[in-house]
XYZ file of C-alpha atoms in Angstrom:
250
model
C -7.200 9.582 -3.498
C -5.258 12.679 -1.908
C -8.530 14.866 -2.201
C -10.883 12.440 -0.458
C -9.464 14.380 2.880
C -10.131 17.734 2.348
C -13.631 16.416 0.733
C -14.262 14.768 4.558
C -12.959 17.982 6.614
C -15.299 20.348 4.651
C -18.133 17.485 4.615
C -19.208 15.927 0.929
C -17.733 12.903 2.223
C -18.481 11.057 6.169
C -15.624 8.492 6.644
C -12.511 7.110 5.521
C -12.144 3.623 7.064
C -8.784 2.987 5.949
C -5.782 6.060 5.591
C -2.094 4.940 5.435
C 0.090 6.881 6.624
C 2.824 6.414 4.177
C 0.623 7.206 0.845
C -1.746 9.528 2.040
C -0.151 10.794 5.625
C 0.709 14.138 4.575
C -2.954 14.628 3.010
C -5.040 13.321 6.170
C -2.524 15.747 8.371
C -2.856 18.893 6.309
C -7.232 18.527 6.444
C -7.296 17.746 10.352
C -4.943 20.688 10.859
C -7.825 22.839 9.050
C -10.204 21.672 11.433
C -13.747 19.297 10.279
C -11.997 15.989 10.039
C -11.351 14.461 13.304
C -8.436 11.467 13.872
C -10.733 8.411 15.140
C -8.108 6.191 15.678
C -5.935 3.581 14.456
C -6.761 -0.024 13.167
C -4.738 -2.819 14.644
C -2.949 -3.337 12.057
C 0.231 -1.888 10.781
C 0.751 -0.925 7.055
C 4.267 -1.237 4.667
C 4.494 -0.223 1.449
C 7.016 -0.859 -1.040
C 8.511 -2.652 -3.971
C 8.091 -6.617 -4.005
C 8.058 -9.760 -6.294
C 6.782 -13.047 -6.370
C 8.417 -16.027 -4.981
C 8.579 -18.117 -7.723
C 10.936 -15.229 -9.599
C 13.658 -15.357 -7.098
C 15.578 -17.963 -9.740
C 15.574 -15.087 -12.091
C 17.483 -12.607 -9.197
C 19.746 -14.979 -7.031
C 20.258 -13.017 -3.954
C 16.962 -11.474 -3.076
C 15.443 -9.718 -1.392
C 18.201 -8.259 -0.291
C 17.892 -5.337 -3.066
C 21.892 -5.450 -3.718
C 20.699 -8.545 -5.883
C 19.499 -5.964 -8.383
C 23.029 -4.939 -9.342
C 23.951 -7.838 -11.239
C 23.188 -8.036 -14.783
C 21.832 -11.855 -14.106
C 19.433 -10.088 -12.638
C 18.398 -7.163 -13.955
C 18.352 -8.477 -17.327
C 15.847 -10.839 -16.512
C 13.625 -8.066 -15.472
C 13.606 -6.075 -19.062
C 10.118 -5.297 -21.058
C 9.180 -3.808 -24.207
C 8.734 -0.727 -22.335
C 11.882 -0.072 -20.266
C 13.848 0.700 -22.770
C 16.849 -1.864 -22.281
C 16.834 -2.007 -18.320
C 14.873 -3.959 -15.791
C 11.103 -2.565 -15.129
C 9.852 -1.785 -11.462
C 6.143 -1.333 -12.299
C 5.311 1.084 -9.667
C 1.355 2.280 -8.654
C -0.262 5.493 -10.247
C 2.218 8.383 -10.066
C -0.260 10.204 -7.423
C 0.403 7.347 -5.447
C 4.096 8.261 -4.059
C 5.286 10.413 -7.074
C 9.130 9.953 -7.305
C 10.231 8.638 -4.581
C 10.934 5.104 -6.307
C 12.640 6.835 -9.404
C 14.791 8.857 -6.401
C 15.612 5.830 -4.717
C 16.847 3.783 -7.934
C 19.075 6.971 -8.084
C 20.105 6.857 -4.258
C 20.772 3.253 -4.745
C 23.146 4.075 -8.005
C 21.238 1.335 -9.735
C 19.560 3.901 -12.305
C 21.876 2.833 -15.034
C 20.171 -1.015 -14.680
C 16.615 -0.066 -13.338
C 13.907 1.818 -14.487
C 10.344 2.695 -12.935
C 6.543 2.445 -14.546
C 3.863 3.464 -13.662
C 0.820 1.533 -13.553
C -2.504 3.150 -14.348
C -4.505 1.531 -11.355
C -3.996 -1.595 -8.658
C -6.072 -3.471 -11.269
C -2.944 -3.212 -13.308
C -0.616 -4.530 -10.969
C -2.886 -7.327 -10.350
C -2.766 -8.013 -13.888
C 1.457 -7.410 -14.329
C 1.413 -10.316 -12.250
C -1.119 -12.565 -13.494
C 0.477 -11.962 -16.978
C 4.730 -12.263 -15.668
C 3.259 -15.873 -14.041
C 1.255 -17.025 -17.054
C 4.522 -16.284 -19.337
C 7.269 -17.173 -16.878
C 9.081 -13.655 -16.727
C 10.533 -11.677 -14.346
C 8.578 -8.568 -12.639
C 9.248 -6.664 -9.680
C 6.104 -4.595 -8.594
C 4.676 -2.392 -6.246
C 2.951 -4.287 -3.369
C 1.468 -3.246 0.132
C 0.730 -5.006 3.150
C -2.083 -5.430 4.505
C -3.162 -7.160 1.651
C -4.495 -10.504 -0.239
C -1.186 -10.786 -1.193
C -0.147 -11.254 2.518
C -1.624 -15.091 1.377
C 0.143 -15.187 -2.237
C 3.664 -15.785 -1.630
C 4.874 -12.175 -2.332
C 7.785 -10.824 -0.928
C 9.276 -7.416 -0.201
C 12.504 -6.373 -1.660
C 14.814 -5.518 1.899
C 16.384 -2.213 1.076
C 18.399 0.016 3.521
C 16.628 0.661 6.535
C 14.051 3.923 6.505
C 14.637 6.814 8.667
C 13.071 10.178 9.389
C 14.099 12.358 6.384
C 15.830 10.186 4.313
C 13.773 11.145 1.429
C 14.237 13.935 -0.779
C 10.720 15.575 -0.423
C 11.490 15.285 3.605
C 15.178 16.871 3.677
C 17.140 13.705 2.368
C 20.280 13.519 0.114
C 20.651 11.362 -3.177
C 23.074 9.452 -0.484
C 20.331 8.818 1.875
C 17.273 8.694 -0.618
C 17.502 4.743 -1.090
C 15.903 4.317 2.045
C 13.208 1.955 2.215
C 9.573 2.176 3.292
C 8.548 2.971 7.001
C 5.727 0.675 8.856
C 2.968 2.871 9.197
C -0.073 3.628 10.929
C -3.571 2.616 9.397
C -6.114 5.123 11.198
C -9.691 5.926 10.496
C -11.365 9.581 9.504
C -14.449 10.996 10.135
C -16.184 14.632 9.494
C -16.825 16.566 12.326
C -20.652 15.992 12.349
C -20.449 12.616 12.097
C -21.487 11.267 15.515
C -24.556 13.762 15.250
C -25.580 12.475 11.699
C -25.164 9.558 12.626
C -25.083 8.307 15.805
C -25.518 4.649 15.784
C -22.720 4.512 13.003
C -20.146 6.278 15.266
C -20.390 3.868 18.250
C -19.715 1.304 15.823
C -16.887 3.182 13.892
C -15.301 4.044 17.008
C -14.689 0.663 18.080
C -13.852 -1.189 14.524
C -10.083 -2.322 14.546
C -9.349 -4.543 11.821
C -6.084 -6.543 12.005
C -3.969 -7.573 9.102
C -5.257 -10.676 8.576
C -8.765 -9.840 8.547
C -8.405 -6.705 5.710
C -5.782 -9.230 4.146
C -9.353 -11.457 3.606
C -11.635 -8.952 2.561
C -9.111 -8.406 -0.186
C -8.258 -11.908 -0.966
C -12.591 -12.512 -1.555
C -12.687 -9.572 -3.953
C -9.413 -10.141 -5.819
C -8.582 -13.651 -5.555
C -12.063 -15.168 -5.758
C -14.098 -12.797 -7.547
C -16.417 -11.318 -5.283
C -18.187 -8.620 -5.691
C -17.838 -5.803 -2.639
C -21.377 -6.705 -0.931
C -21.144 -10.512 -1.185
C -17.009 -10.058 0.105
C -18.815 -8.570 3.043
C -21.625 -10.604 4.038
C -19.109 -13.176 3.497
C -17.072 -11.737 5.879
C -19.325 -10.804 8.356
C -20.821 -14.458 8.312
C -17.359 -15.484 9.294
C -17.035 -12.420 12.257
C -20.291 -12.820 13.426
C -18.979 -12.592 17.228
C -16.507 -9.489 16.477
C -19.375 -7.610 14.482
C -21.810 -8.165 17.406
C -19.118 -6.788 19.507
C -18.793 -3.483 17.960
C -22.207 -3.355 17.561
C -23.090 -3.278 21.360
């Protein structure tokens, strides 16, 4: 997922329609700076990442989402697996994903002791964690992103002190300041250099495609809510955007 930039820049790959900022920022940054991959603009919609949990838990942590919930041991206890050895699991994505910075901010938050982080081997497996915590009526506070089917699902972020330029460790940050939340981000679009030569008709289109939350949140909801497939999820969706499609088109 971090090598898919440097892959566009030197030209095995054309496009990437969708880069966040938070996840993959540093990646898409360090492959323009090279020179080959060219910034082709944002989407409409705004990105957050961060930790989250299903409504219907909130009986298991009174108090969320504001994340000082998690202190109390009628919380946290509710939240313990086979795997967590004794404290309350945050299932995190794949460890490429955003590394340590959730381990570092259980730490900043000095709710280490109570808390401990997984990682999950794909976002198949998150989707699953919460299929299964419904199915069985347990706790589980996971990794979650917006935008996103879940937008839809009744899943809510955990409200954590606010984020701020270098609050992180790997940006300058302190263990005091390193229990920051998540910072909205930018969704933008990438291209290879050569891209509008090798394909022209494809540019004029790229260059004007702006999804907004709402409309990814769909395209996700068809594939992992109701099953779709990728090309049936888009026919589907373009049968529904006929007008916006056209637009982009022209």
């Amino acid at each position: 997922a971090q090598a898919v930039y440097e892959s566009i820049r030197i030209g095995d790959i054309d496009i990437s329609h969708e880069v966040w900022q938070s996840a993959f920022g540093k990646s898409f940054d360090a492959a323009r700076d090279k020179g080959g991959l060219l910034d082709w603009g944002d989407h409409e919609a705004r990105t957050l990442e961060d930790m989250g949990y299903p409504n219907w838990v909130e009986k298991y942590c009174p108090g969320l989402p504001n994340w000082e919930a998690l202190k109390s041991e009628k919380c946290w206890k509710n939240f313990v697996t086979p795997d967590s050895g004794g404290k309350g699991r945050w299932l995190e994505g794949p460890y490429e994903w955003h590394t340590d910075v959730m381990p570092n901010r259980l730490k900043g938050l000095g709710i280490d002791d109570l808390w401990t982080v997984k990682f999950a081997g794909s976002a198949d497996a998150l989707w699953a964690e919460l299929k299964a915590a419904k199915a069985e009526g347990r706790g589980t506070v996971i990794f979650n992103w917006s935008p996103n089917f879940t937008d839809a699902a009744g899943i809510t972020f955990i409200e954590f002190p606010p984020y701020f330029e270098g609050c992180r460790l790997e940006n300058g940050g302190t263990l005091e300041t390193t229990g920051c939340g998540s910072p909205k981000g930018w969704l933008k679009k990438a291209a290879h250099i050569k891209f509008p030569i090798t394909h022209p008709d494809a540019y004029k289109f790229y260059t004007k495609m702006s999804f907004t939350a709402p409309q990814i949140g769909l395209m996700a909801d068809l594939v992992d809510s109701q099953g779709m497939d990728h090309a049936a999820a888009a026919t589907e969706f373009i049968a529904q955007h006929r007008d916006l499609i056209d637009l982009w088109k022209n």
